[in-house]
Coordinates of C-alpha atoms in Angstrom, one line a residue:
Chain A
M1 CA -121.8 -33.5 -65.3
P2 CA -121.8 -34.3 -61.4
P3 CA -125.9 -32.9 -59.9
S4 CA -125.6 -29.6 -58.2
L5 CA -128.7 -30.5 -56.7
E6 CA -130.2 -34.2 -55.3
T7 CA -132.7 -34.9 -53.0
R8 CA -132.7 -38.4 -51.8
D9 CA -135.4 -40.2 -50.4
L10 CA -136.5 -37.4 -49.3
T11 CA -140.1 -37.5 -46.9
I12 CA -142.1 -34.9 -44.7
R13 CA -145.2 -36.5 -42.5
F14 CA -147.8 -34.3 -41.4
G15 CA -149.5 -36.6 -38.5
G16 CA -150.3 -39.0 -40.8
H17 CA -150.5 -37.6 -44.0
V18 CA -147.3 -38.2 -46.1
A19 CA -147.2 -34.9 -48.1
V20 CA -144.0 -36.0 -50.3
N21 CA -143.1 -39.7 -50.4
A22 CA -139.4 -40.9 -50.9
V23 CA -138.7 -38.5 -53.4
S24 CA -135.0 -39.0 -55.4
C25 CA -134.4 -37.0 -57.9
A26 CA -131.1 -35.1 -59.3
F27 CA -130.7 -31.8 -61.3
H28 CA -127.7 -30.8 -63.1
P29 CA -126.6 -27.4 -64.2
G30 CA -127.7 -26.0 -67.4
E31 CA -130.7 -27.9 -67.2
L32 CA -134.3 -26.8 -67.1
T33 CA -137.0 -29.1 -64.8
V34 CA -140.4 -28.1 -64.6
I35 CA -142.2 -29.8 -62.0
V36 CA -146.0 -30.4 -62.6
G37 CA -148.7 -32.0 -60.7
P38 CA -152.3 -31.4 -60.1
N39 CA -153.1 -29.0 -57.0
G40 CA -152.0 -30.6 -53.5
A41 CA -149.7 -32.9 -55.5
G42 CA -146.7 -31.6 -52.9
K43 CA -145.0 -29.5 -55.6
T44 CA -144.5 -26.4 -53.5
T45 CA -143.7 -28.7 -50.2
Y46 CA -141.2 -30.4 -52.0
F47 CA -139.8 -26.7 -52.9
N48 CA -140.2 -26.0 -49.2
L49 CA -138.1 -29.1 -48.0
I50 CA -135.4 -28.3 -50.7
S51 CA -135.2 -24.3 -49.6
G52 CA -135.2 -25.2 -45.8
Q53 CA -139.5 -23.5 -44.7
L54 CA -140.1 -27.7 -44.1
R55 CA -137.3 -29.7 -42.3
A56 CA -137.9 -33.3 -43.6
S57 CA -138.8 -35.8 -41.6
S58 CA -136.4 -38.6 -43.6
G59 CA -134.6 -38.4 -46.0
Q60 CA -131.3 -35.9 -47.4
V61 CA -130.7 -33.0 -49.8
L62 CA -127.5 -32.2 -51.4
K63 CA -126.1 -29.3 -52.4
D64 CA -122.9 -29.9 -54.6
G65 CA -122.7 -33.0 -52.6
R66 CA -122.9 -32.1 -49.2
D67 CA -125.9 -32.3 -47.3
I68 CA -128.1 -29.5 -46.6
G69 CA -131.1 -30.9 -44.8
R70 CA -130.4 -29.6 -41.5
L71 CA -129.5 -26.2 -42.6
A72 CA -131.8 -23.2 -41.7
P73 CA -133.1 -21.8 -44.9
S74 CA -130.3 -19.0 -44.8
G75 CA -127.4 -21.4 -44.8
R76 CA -128.9 -23.2 -47.5
A77 CA -129.3 -19.6 -49.9
R78 CA -125.8 -19.3 -48.7
A79 CA -124.9 -22.3 -50.0
G80 CA -126.6 -21.6 -53.3
V81 CA -129.5 -22.5 -53.4
G82 CA -132.3 -19.6 -53.9
R83 CA -136.2 -19.5 -53.8
A84 CA -138.6 -17.2 -55.0
F85 CA -142.3 -18.0 -53.7
Q86 CA -145.5 -18.5 -55.5
L87 CA -146.9 -16.1 -53.4
T88 CA -145.7 -12.5 -52.9
N89 CA -143.5 -12.5 -49.8
L90 CA -141.9 -8.8 -50.2
F91 CA -140.6 -6.8 -47.6
P92 CA -143.8 -3.8 -48.1
E93 CA -142.5 -0.9 -46.7
L94 CA -139.4 -0.8 -47.9
S95 CA -138.6 0.5 -51.2
V96 CA -137.8 -1.7 -54.4
L97 CA -134.5 -0.8 -54.6
E98 CA -134.0 -1.5 -50.9
N99 CA -135.6 -4.8 -51.2
I100 CA -133.5 -6.0 -53.8
R101 CA -130.1 -4.2 -52.2
L102 CA -131.0 -6.5 -49.4
A103 CA -130.7 -9.8 -51.4
V104 CA -127.1 -8.4 -52.9
Q105 CA -126.1 -7.4 -49.8
A106 CA -126.6 -11.0 -48.5
R107 CA -124.6 -12.2 -50.8
S108 CA -121.6 -10.1 -50.6
G109 CA -121.6 -9.9 -46.2
V110 CA -122.2 -6.3 -45.8
G111 CA -124.9 -6.8 -44.0
R112 CA -123.2 -7.0 -40.7
Q113 CA -121.8 -3.5 -41.0
F114 CA -123.9 -0.7 -38.8
L115 CA -121.9 2.0 -38.6
R116 CA -121.0 2.9 -42.5
R117 CA -124.0 4.3 -44.8
A118 CA -125.7 1.7 -46.6
S119 CA -125.8 4.5 -49.4
G120 CA -122.0 4.9 -49.1
H121 CA -121.7 1.1 -50.9
R122 CA -121.8 2.5 -54.1
E123 CA -120.9 -0.6 -55.5
L124 CA -124.0 -2.2 -54.0
I125 CA -126.6 0.1 -55.0
E126 CA -125.1 -0.1 -58.6
Q127 CA -125.8 -3.9 -59.0
A128 CA -129.2 -3.6 -57.6
E129 CA -130.1 -0.9 -60.1
G130 CA -128.5 -2.8 -62.4
Y131 CA -131.4 -5.7 -61.2
L132 CA -133.8 -3.1 -61.6
A133 CA -133.0 -2.7 -64.9
Q134 CA -132.8 -6.1 -66.2
T135 CA -136.3 -6.6 -64.8
R136 CA -137.6 -3.2 -66.1
L137 CA -138.8 -2.1 -62.3
T138 CA -136.3 1.0 -62.8
E139 CA -139.1 3.5 -62.7
V140 CA -140.5 2.1 -59.3
A141 CA -137.2 2.1 -57.9
H142 CA -138.3 4.2 -55.4
Q143 CA -141.8 3.6 -54.3
P144 CA -142.6 1.0 -51.6
A145 CA -142.6 -3.0 -53.0
S146 CA -146.4 -2.4 -51.1
A147 CA -147.6 0.0 -53.8
L148 CA -146.3 -2.0 -57.0
S149 CA -149.3 -3.9 -59.0
H150 CA -149.2 -7.4 -58.8
G151 CA -147.1 -7.8 -62.0
D152 CA -144.9 -5.6 -60.7
Q153 CA -144.5 -7.7 -57.5
R154 CA -144.3 -11.1 -59.1
K155 CA -141.2 -9.0 -61.1
L156 CA -139.7 -7.9 -57.8
E157 CA -139.6 -11.3 -56.8
V158 CA -138.1 -12.5 -59.5
A159 CA -135.4 -9.7 -59.3
L160 CA -134.8 -10.7 -55.3
L161 CA -133.6 -14.0 -56.6
L162 CA -131.5 -12.7 -59.6
A163 CA -130.2 -11.0 -56.9
M164 CA -129.2 -13.5 -54.9
E165 CA -127.6 -14.9 -57.4
P166 CA -127.8 -18.1 -56.7
D167 CA -126.5 -22.0 -58.2
V168 CA -130.0 -23.3 -58.0
F169 CA -133.0 -21.2 -59.1
M170 CA -136.4 -22.2 -57.9
F171 CA -139.2 -20.5 -59.5
D172 CA -142.9 -21.4 -57.8
E173 CA -145.4 -20.5 -60.5
P174 CA -143.3 -17.1 -61.3
T175 CA -146.4 -15.8 -63.5
A176 CA -149.8 -16.7 -61.3
G177 CA -151.6 -14.5 -61.7
M178 CA -149.4 -12.4 -64.3
S179 CA -151.7 -10.3 -67.0
L180 CA -150.6 -11.5 -70.4
D181 CA -148.5 -8.5 -71.0
H182 CA -146.1 -9.4 -68.1
A183 CA -146.0 -13.3 -67.9
P184 CA -143.4 -12.8 -71.0
D185 CA -141.1 -10.4 -69.1
V186 CA -140.8 -13.0 -66.7
L187 CA -140.8 -15.8 -68.8
D188 CA -137.9 -13.8 -70.8
L189 CA -136.1 -13.3 -67.3
I190 CA -136.1 -17.4 -67.0
A191 CA -135.1 -18.0 -70.5
E192 CA -132.3 -15.7 -70.1
I193 CA -131.1 -17.6 -66.7
K194 CA -131.0 -20.8 -68.5
K195 CA -128.9 -19.5 -71.0
D196 CA -125.5 -19.6 -68.4
R197 CA -125.0 -23.2 -68.6
S198 CA -123.7 -23.5 -64.7
R199 CA -126.9 -23.0 -63.4
T200 CA -129.3 -25.5 -62.7
V201 CA -133.0 -24.0 -63.1
L202 CA -136.4 -25.8 -61.1
L203 CA -139.7 -24.5 -62.2
V204 CA -143.1 -25.3 -60.5
E205 CA -145.6 -24.3 -63.6
H206 CA -149.0 -24.8 -64.6
K207 CA -149.4 -23.2 -68.0
M208 CA -148.5 -25.9 -70.6
D209 CA -147.6 -23.6 -73.2
V210 CA -144.9 -22.3 -70.8
V211 CA -143.6 -26.1 -70.0
R212 CA -143.6 -26.5 -73.6
A213 CA -141.2 -23.4 -74.3
L214 CA -138.9 -23.5 -71.2
A215 CA -138.5 -27.3 -70.4
D216 CA -135.3 -29.4 -70.8
R217 CA -137.2 -31.6 -68.3
I218 CA -140.4 -33.0 -66.5
I219 CA -141.0 -34.1 -63.7
V220 CA -144.7 -35.2 -62.1
L221 CA -145.4 -35.4 -59.0
H222 CA -148.4 -37.0 -57.6
N223 CA -150.1 -37.3 -54.4
G224 CA -146.3 -36.6 -52.6
T225 CA -144.4 -39.5 -55.0
L226 CA -142.4 -38.7 -58.1
L227 CA -144.6 -40.7 -61.2
A228 CA -143.0 -38.9 -64.0
D229 CA -139.5 -37.7 -65.1
G230 CA -137.8 -37.2 -68.6
K231 CA -137.9 -35.4 -72.0
P232 CA -140.8 -33.0 -72.3
A233 CA -142.3 -34.8 -75.3
E234 CA -142.1 -38.2 -73.6
V235 CA -144.0 -37.5 -70.2
M236 CA -146.1 -35.2 -71.8
A237 CA -147.0 -38.0 -74.1
S238 CA -147.3 -40.5 -71.4
D239 CA -151.0 -41.6 -70.8
L240 CA -150.4 -42.0 -66.9
V241 CA -149.3 -38.5 -66.9
R242 CA -152.5 -37.4 -68.9
E243 CA -154.8 -39.2 -66.5
V244 CA -153.0 -38.0 -63.9
Y245 CA -152.5 -34.4 -64.8
L246 CA -155.8 -34.2 -66.5
G247 CA -157.8 -35.9 -63.3
K248 CA -160.1 -37.5 -65.5
R249 CA -159.8 -41.0 -66.7
G250 CA -159.3 -41.8 -69.9
A251 CA -159.3 -38.5 -71.0
A252 CA -158.0 -38.3 -74.7
Chain B
M1 CA -145.4 4.9 -45.9
A2 CA -143.9 7.2 -43.1
R3 CA -141.5 4.7 -42.8
L4 CA -140.0 5.6 -46.1
G5 CA -139.9 9.1 -45.7
I6 CA -138.3 9.8 -42.6
G7 CA -136.7 12.9 -43.6
G8 CA -140.0 15.1 -43.2
W9 CA -138.8 18.9 -43.2
S10 CA -140.9 19.8 -40.4
V11 CA -139.9 16.6 -38.4
R12 CA -136.4 17.8 -39.2
L13 CA -136.8 21.5 -38.5
I14 CA -138.8 20.5 -34.8
V15 CA -135.8 17.9 -33.6
L16 CA -133.1 20.5 -35.0
G17 CA -135.1 23.1 -32.8
I18 CA -135.2 20.9 -29.8
G19 CA -131.7 20.4 -30.6
V20 CA -130.4 23.6 -30.0
A21 CA -132.7 24.0 -27.1
L22 CA -130.9 21.1 -25.4
L23 CA -127.3 22.8 -26.7
F24 CA -128.4 26.2 -25.0
A25 CA -130.3 25.0 -22.4
P26 CA -128.4 26.3 -19.3
F27 CA -128.7 29.6 -20.7
L28 CA -131.8 29.8 -22.2
F29 CA -133.4 28.2 -19.5
P30 CA -131.6 29.2 -16.1
G31 CA -132.4 27.3 -12.6
V32 CA -132.1 24.5 -10.9
R33 CA -135.2 22.9 -12.5
A34 CA -134.8 23.2 -15.9
I35 CA -131.8 22.0 -16.2
E36 CA -132.8 19.2 -14.6
V37 CA -135.9 18.9 -17.3
A38 CA -132.9 19.2 -20.0
A39 CA -130.7 16.7 -18.7
R40 CA -133.5 14.2 -18.6
I41 CA -134.7 14.7 -22.0
C42 CA -131.1 13.9 -22.7
V43 CA -130.6 11.0 -21.6
F44 CA -134.2 10.0 -22.4
I45 CA -133.7 10.1 -26.2
V46 CA -130.8 7.8 -25.9
L47 CA -133.1 5.5 -23.8
V48 CA -136.2 5.7 -26.0
A49 CA -134.1 5.9 -29.3
S50 CA -132.7 2.6 -28.4
Y51 CA -135.9 1.1 -27.6
D52 CA -136.9 2.5 -30.8
L53 CA -134.3 0.5 -33.1
L54 CA -135.8 -2.6 -31.1
I55 CA -139.4 -2.4 -31.4
G56 CA -139.8 -0.1 -34.7
Y57 CA -137.0 -1.2 -36.7
T58 CA -136.5 -4.9 -35.5
G59 CA -140.2 -5.4 -33.8
I60 CA -138.7 -6.8 -30.6
V61 CA -140.9 -6.3 -27.7
S62 CA -138.9 -6.2 -25.2
F63 CA -140.3 -5.0 -21.1
A64 CA -136.4 -5.6 -20.3
H65 CA -135.2 -1.8 -21.4
T66 CA -135.6 -0.4 -17.8
M67 CA -133.6 -3.4 -16.3
F68 CA -130.7 -2.8 -18.8
F69 CA -130.6 1.2 -18.4
G70 CA -130.5 0.1 -14.6
L71 CA -127.5 -2.0 -14.7
G72 CA -125.4 1.0 -16.1
A73 CA -126.8 3.1 -13.7
Y74 CA -126.6 0.8 -10.8
G75 CA -123.1 -0.1 -12.2
V76 CA -122.0 3.9 -11.6
G77 CA -124.2 4.4 -8.7
I78 CA -122.6 1.0 -6.8
A79 CA -119.0 1.9 -7.6
L80 CA -119.3 5.5 -6.8
A81 CA -120.9 5.1 -3.1
Q82 CA -118.5 1.9 -2.5
H83 CA -115.1 4.1 -3.5
D84 CA -114.5 7.6 -3.5
A85 CA -115.9 9.7 -6.3
S86 CA -112.9 9.3 -8.7
W87 CA -113.2 8.8 -13.1
S88 CA -111.9 5.3 -12.6
A89 CA -114.8 4.4 -10.0
L90 CA -117.0 6.4 -13.0
I91 CA -115.6 4.4 -15.8
L92 CA -114.9 1.0 -13.8
G93 CA -118.4 0.9 -12.3
G94 CA -120.1 1.8 -15.6
A95 CA -118.2 -0.9 -17.3
A96 CA -119.1 -3.5 -15.2
G97 CA -122.7 -2.4 -15.6
V98 CA -122.5 -2.4 -19.0
L99 CA -120.7 -5.5 -19.6
A100 CA -123.5 -7.3 -17.4
A101 CA -126.3 -5.9 -19.5
L102 CA -124.8 -7.0 -22.4
V103 CA -123.9 -10.8 -21.2
L104 CA -127.1 -10.8 -19.7
A105 CA -129.1 -9.5 -22.9
V106 CA -127.4 -12.2 -25.1
L107 CA -128.1 -14.9 -22.4
I108 CA -131.3 -14.0 -22.5
A109 CA -131.5 -13.4 -26.6
L110 CA -130.5 -17.1 -27.2
L111 CA -132.5 -18.7 -25.0
S112 CA -135.8 -17.4 -26.0
L113 CA -135.5 -15.2 -29.6
R114 CA -136.7 -18.4 -31.4
V115 CA -140.0 -18.9 -29.4
K116 CA -143.1 -16.2 -30.8
A117 CA -142.7 -12.2 -30.1
I118 CA -146.0 -12.8 -27.5
F119 CA -143.2 -15.5 -25.1
F120 CA -140.8 -13.6 -25.6
A121 CA -142.2 -10.0 -24.5
M122 CA -142.8 -12.4 -21.5
V123 CA -139.9 -13.5 -21.0
T124 CA -138.5 -10.0 -20.6
L125 CA -141.6 -9.0 -18.7
A126 CA -140.4 -11.7 -15.5
V127 CA -136.3 -11.2 -15.9
A128 CA -137.1 -7.1 -15.5
S129 CA -139.1 -8.1 -12.4
V130 CA -136.3 -10.2 -11.4
A131 CA -134.3 -7.7 -11.3
L132 CA -136.5 -5.0 -9.7
V133 CA -136.9 -7.4 -6.6
L134 CA -133.3 -8.1 -6.2
A135 CA -132.6 -4.4 -6.4
S136 CA -134.9 -3.8 -3.2
Q137 CA -133.8 -7.2 -1.6
L138 CA -129.8 -6.8 -2.1
S139 CA -130.5 -3.4 0.1
N140 CA -126.2 -3.9 1.4
L141 CA -125.2 -3.1 -2.1
T142 CA -128.0 -1.3 -3.7
G143 CA -129.5 0.5 -0.9
G144 CA -133.0 -1.4 -1.3
E145 CA -136.1 1.0 -1.9
D146 CA -133.8 4.0 -0.7
G147 CA -131.4 3.5 -3.6
V148 CA -127.7 4.5 -3.3
T149 CA -126.5 8.5 -3.3
Y150 CA -122.9 9.3 -3.8
S151 CA -121.1 11.8 -5.0
A152 CA -120.0 12.5 -8.8
P153 CA -115.9 12.9 -9.8
D154 CA -115.0 16.4 -8.6
L155 CA -115.4 18.0 -12.0
F156 CA -119.0 18.1 -12.0
S157 CA -119.3 19.4 -8.4
P158 CA -121.3 22.7 -7.9
A159 CA -118.0 24.0 -6.1
T160 CA -116.1 23.4 -8.6
A161 CA -115.2 26.3 -10.6
L162 CA -114.4 26.0 -14.8
F163 CA -113.3 29.0 -15.2
H164 CA -112.3 32.1 -12.8
D165 CA -112.7 35.9 -13.6
A166 CA -110.2 38.8 -12.9
T167 CA -111.6 38.8 -9.1
G168 CA -110.9 34.8 -8.7
R169 CA -113.9 33.9 -8.1
T170 CA -116.2 31.5 -10.4
A171 CA -116.7 33.1 -14.1
R172 CA -120.1 34.0 -15.4
F173 CA -121.2 33.6 -18.7
F174 CA -124.6 35.4 -20.0
G175 CA -125.1 35.4 -16.0
V176 CA -124.4 32.0 -15.9
R177 CA -122.0 30.5 -13.0
M178 CA -119.3 28.2 -14.8
D179 CA -119.6 25.4 -12.1
G180 CA -119.5 21.9 -12.3
K181 CA -122.9 21.7 -12.8
I182 CA -122.2 23.2 -16.2
A183 CA -119.6 20.7 -17.1
A184 CA -122.1 17.8 -15.5
Y185 CA -124.5 19.2 -18.1
Y186 CA -122.8 19.2 -21.0
F187 CA -121.1 15.8 -20.1
I188 CA -124.7 14.3 -20.1
F189 CA -125.5 16.4 -23.4
G190 CA -122.5 15.0 -25.4
G191 CA -122.6 11.2 -24.1
S192 CA -126.2 11.4 -25.3
L193 CA -125.7 12.9 -28.4
V194 CA -122.9 10.5 -29.4
L195 CA -124.9 7.6 -28.4
Y196 CA -127.9 9.2 -30.2
L197 CA -125.7 9.7 -33.6
I198 CA -124.5 6.4 -33.1
L199 CA -128.2 4.9 -33.2
L200 CA -129.2 7.1 -36.2
R201 CA -126.2 6.0 -38.2
V202 CA -127.3 2.0 -37.4
T203 CA -130.5 3.0 -39.0
V204 CA -129.1 4.1 -42.3
S205 CA -126.5 1.2 -42.3
P206 CA -126.8 -1.9 -44.4
L207 CA -127.4 -3.7 -40.9
G208 CA -130.5 -1.1 -40.5
T209 CA -132.0 -1.8 -43.5
V210 CA -131.9 -6.1 -42.5
L211 CA -133.4 -4.9 -39.6
K212 CA -136.4 -3.4 -41.2
A213 CA -136.4 -6.3 -43.1
I214 CA -136.6 -8.9 -40.3
R215 CA -139.5 -6.6 -38.8
E216 CA -141.6 -6.8 -41.9
N217 CA -141.2 -10.6 -43.1
E218 CA -139.0 -12.3 -41.2
A219 CA -139.3 -15.8 -43.3
R220 CA -138.2 -13.9 -46.3
A221 CA -135.1 -12.3 -45.1
E222 CA -134.2 -15.9 -43.5
A223 CA -134.5 -17.4 -46.8
L224 CA -132.4 -14.4 -48.7
G225 CA -129.8 -15.9 -46.6
Y226 CA -129.6 -13.7 -43.3
R227 CA -129.8 -15.6 -40.2
V228 CA -132.4 -13.6 -38.3
V229 CA -131.6 -15.5 -34.9
A230 CA -128.3 -13.7 -35.0
Y231 CA -129.6 -10.5 -36.1
R232 CA -132.2 -10.6 -33.7
T233 CA -129.4 -11.6 -30.8
F234 CA -127.2 -8.8 -32.1
V235 CA -129.9 -5.9 -32.0
F236 CA -130.8 -7.0 -28.6
G237 CA -127.3 -7.1 -27.2
F238 CA -126.5 -3.7 -28.9
T239 CA -129.6 -2.2 -27.2
A240 CA -129.4 -3.3 -24.0
V241 CA -125.8 -1.5 -24.1
M242 CA -127.1 1.5 -25.2
A243 CA -129.7 1.4 -22.3
A244 CA -126.6 0.9 -20.2
L245 CA -125.3 3.9 -21.4
A246 CA -127.9 5.8 -21.1
G247 CA -127.5 4.7 -17.6
V248 CA -124.6 5.5 -16.6
L249 CA -124.8 9.1 -18.2
Y250 CA -128.2 9.6 -16.1
A251 CA -126.7 8.1 -13.0
T252 CA -123.4 10.5 -12.9
W253 CA -125.9 13.2 -13.1
L254 CA -128.5 12.4 -10.5
Q255 CA -125.5 11.4 -8.3
Y256 CA -128.6 8.8 -7.2
T257 CA -129.3 5.6 -7.9
G258 CA -132.5 3.7 -7.4
P259 CA -135.6 1.4 -8.3
D260 CA -137.6 4.4 -8.8
T261 CA -135.0 6.4 -11.3
T262 CA -134.3 3.7 -13.1
L263 CA -135.5 0.4 -12.8
S264 CA -139.2 0.5 -12.0
F265 CA -142.7 -0.1 -15.3
E266 CA -143.2 3.3 -14.4
I267 CA -140.1 4.4 -16.7
M268 CA -140.8 1.3 -18.9
V269 CA -143.7 2.7 -19.5
D270 CA -142.9 6.5 -20.2
I271 CA -140.4 4.5 -22.8
L272 CA -143.1 3.0 -24.6
L273 CA -145.4 6.1 -24.8
M274 CA -142.2 8.5 -26.0
V275 CA -141.8 6.1 -28.7
V276 CA -145.7 5.7 -29.7
I277 CA -146.0 9.9 -29.3
G278 CA -142.6 10.5 -31.1
G279 CA -143.6 7.7 -34.0
M280 CA -142.0 4.0 -33.9
G281 CA -139.7 3.2 -36.4
T282 CA -138.2 6.3 -37.2
M283 CA -135.7 7.7 -34.7
W284 CA -136.2 11.4 -35.0
G285 CA -139.7 10.4 -32.6
A286 CA -137.5 9.7 -30.0
V287 CA -136.1 13.0 -29.4
I288 CA -139.7 14.4 -30.1
G289 CA -141.5 11.8 -27.9
A290 CA -138.8 12.2 -25.2
A291 CA -139.2 15.9 -24.9
A292 CA -142.4 16.2 -25.2
L293 CA -144.1 13.4 -22.7
V294 CA -140.7 15.0 -19.9
M295 CA -141.7 18.6 -20.3
A296 CA -145.4 17.6 -19.9
Q297 CA -144.4 16.0 -16.5
Y298 CA -142.6 18.6 -15.1
Y299 CA -144.5 21.8 -16.4
L300 CA -148.2 20.4 -17.0
R301 CA -149.1 20.9 -13.1
D302 CA -147.2 24.6 -13.4
L303 CA -149.5 25.5 -16.7
M304 CA -152.6 24.1 -15.1
Q305 CA -151.8 26.2 -12.0
A306 CA -151.6 29.2 -14.3
A307 CA -154.6 28.5 -16.3
S308 CA -156.6 27.7 -13.3
D309 CA -155.5 31.0 -11.5
A310 CA -156.6 33.2 -14.7
L311 CA -159.9 31.4 -14.4
A312 CA -160.5 32.1 -11.2
G313 CA -164.2 33.2 -10.6
L314 CA -165.5 31.2 -13.2
P315 CA -168.1 28.3 -12.6
L316 CA -166.6 25.0 -12.7
L317 CA -163.4 25.9 -15.0
P318 CA -160.8 26.3 -12.1
D319 CA -162.0 23.3 -10.3
L320 CA -161.6 20.9 -14.1
L321 CA -158.1 22.9 -14.3
N322 CA -156.7 22.2 -11.0
P323 CA -153.3 21.0 -10.9
D324 CA -154.4 17.7 -8.9
R325 CA -156.0 16.8 -12.1
W326 CA -152.6 16.4 -14.1
L327 CA -152.6 13.3 -14.9
L328 CA -156.1 13.1 -16.1
W329 CA -155.2 16.2 -18.5
L330 CA -152.0 14.0 -19.4
G331 CA -153.9 11.2 -20.5
I332 CA -156.5 13.4 -22.5
V333 CA -153.5 14.8 -24.2
F334 CA -152.6 11.3 -24.9
I335 CA -155.2 10.2 -26.6
L336 CA -155.6 13.3 -28.8
L337 CA -151.7 13.0 -29.8
V338 CA -152.8 9.0 -30.5
Y339 CA -156.0 10.0 -32.4
F340 CA -154.7 13.3 -34.8
F341 CA -151.2 11.4 -34.7
P342 CA -151.4 7.6 -35.2
A343 CA -148.1 7.1 -36.6
G344 CA -146.4 9.1 -33.7
I345 CA -145.8 12.6 -34.0
A346 CA -142.6 12.2 -36.7
G347 CA -144.0 9.5 -38.4
T348 CA -147.6 11.0 -39.3
L349 CA -145.6 14.3 -40.1
A350 CA -143.3 13.1 -42.4
G351 CA -145.8 10.7 -43.7
R352 CA -148.1 13.6 -44.6
E353 CA -145.1 15.3 -46.6
T354 CA -144.2 12.6 -48.7
R355 CA -147.8 12.3 -49.7
K356 CA -147.9 15.6 -51.5

């Protein structure tokens, strides 16, 4: 099966510092890849290069074989690359429902309509309500996003990504800072996405139990380079990875 | 919170009250000055509402709004002054002014909306200054500092009788002569109402939500798939057209167009004050802010004169309330308004009601 997303020699330099160094990697539909690596390894930078928040110094980003590396983030989103952010990144004064509706209408193309009432688009609102139900946010639908608890804001972040209905789902530490009773909700959602074999999922995650439960494949980034790539059991067993990941030489 | 609950009842009642007062203004407040004030409020509601769409909804700071207002007004003014006072001159001149505003706005937006907000504001300030200088230098066309005086189409002439009574003279309804001035007022009122309703509609449209999203979190809007630069360019051009149309209405009403009535930075400051007093990002605030400030500008002096006379004989107070000091008092009123209504009148009132 051809990869849905591929990076070729993807590199970015900030002055003399190479944050992501010639990373080539292909991601296939139906596969959930977890990206691990110590802090500062370049995981989020790698994500930013793929979804367009940063422009690569060199190298390519291919979506279904087409180079999207020169597109603005909006163009990449429309090409089917969806991204959820590590730090909560919402529209704080808009209601939860409006947040979701924005994601739904971006995809449906009605965002350019300016003389029709938004509330007249029943189908948009019904779709948005569907995502709220799926993420268990229905009760807070009419609250501003800024009034939500941290856990609910994380869920809304995931709901926004679901509502974009991308081909490629990118999650950057989706459970960061979540309490133990909220985290499973988000992980269940990701597991649900994974069931659809046409979707490609990329996940940055630190919690090893999460990695074990979800990963089909693990790649390890260290100092911006791709250090290891393989099945979870192989990668986690490798000494090199343990050394880098645990940050200790010779650790068990 | 305030922005979510824009439909506070007290705000709606105030806006409805102002709307009704404007609708019946010629009958409720007879007199040349009162109708002048009412027409100015109508035009400024559109001007301020369009500016609110720009600054309050989308978060774009521009100082070129009076320039677009002026382009519409000068289009009408020059066309009517150089040709006859016909409808075709009015429409062609107005259309030319509106088109010029649109083209200029799109150019400014494409060239500079990618830069940081503060630089964009500076660019608009520079362009607006150039426009002001041009208006006073191209005196063959614009009449320079003096501006241009002209006649509006005959329908709006005070000598025109809209209705005749039994004796063939201009009919009166409730004691008000049904002459061309009334027709002109209702032309302004109707035009302003239509433009305001269009602006109101935009704020509840799918695009309106995108604009708010851009204000709230530009990068996230982009990440969802919205081309932020395109949306900003659109809203800048759209509000420029609205401002130019307001200029067309005002030029038709005043039968005079000059730098002081349309282009000057004092008007820009007035617009800013009206948006802030009314409440940014509320749309209703435009109505409240425009009505409050225009009324204050026209009537505060009268009010102070009356107060000063009433207190004559007391020490100090009559002097403090001397009408010459009206700007001081206007300043004090502004400070109090901003203190007690930090989100503007509409924003703060609506916020209070949603919090209950």
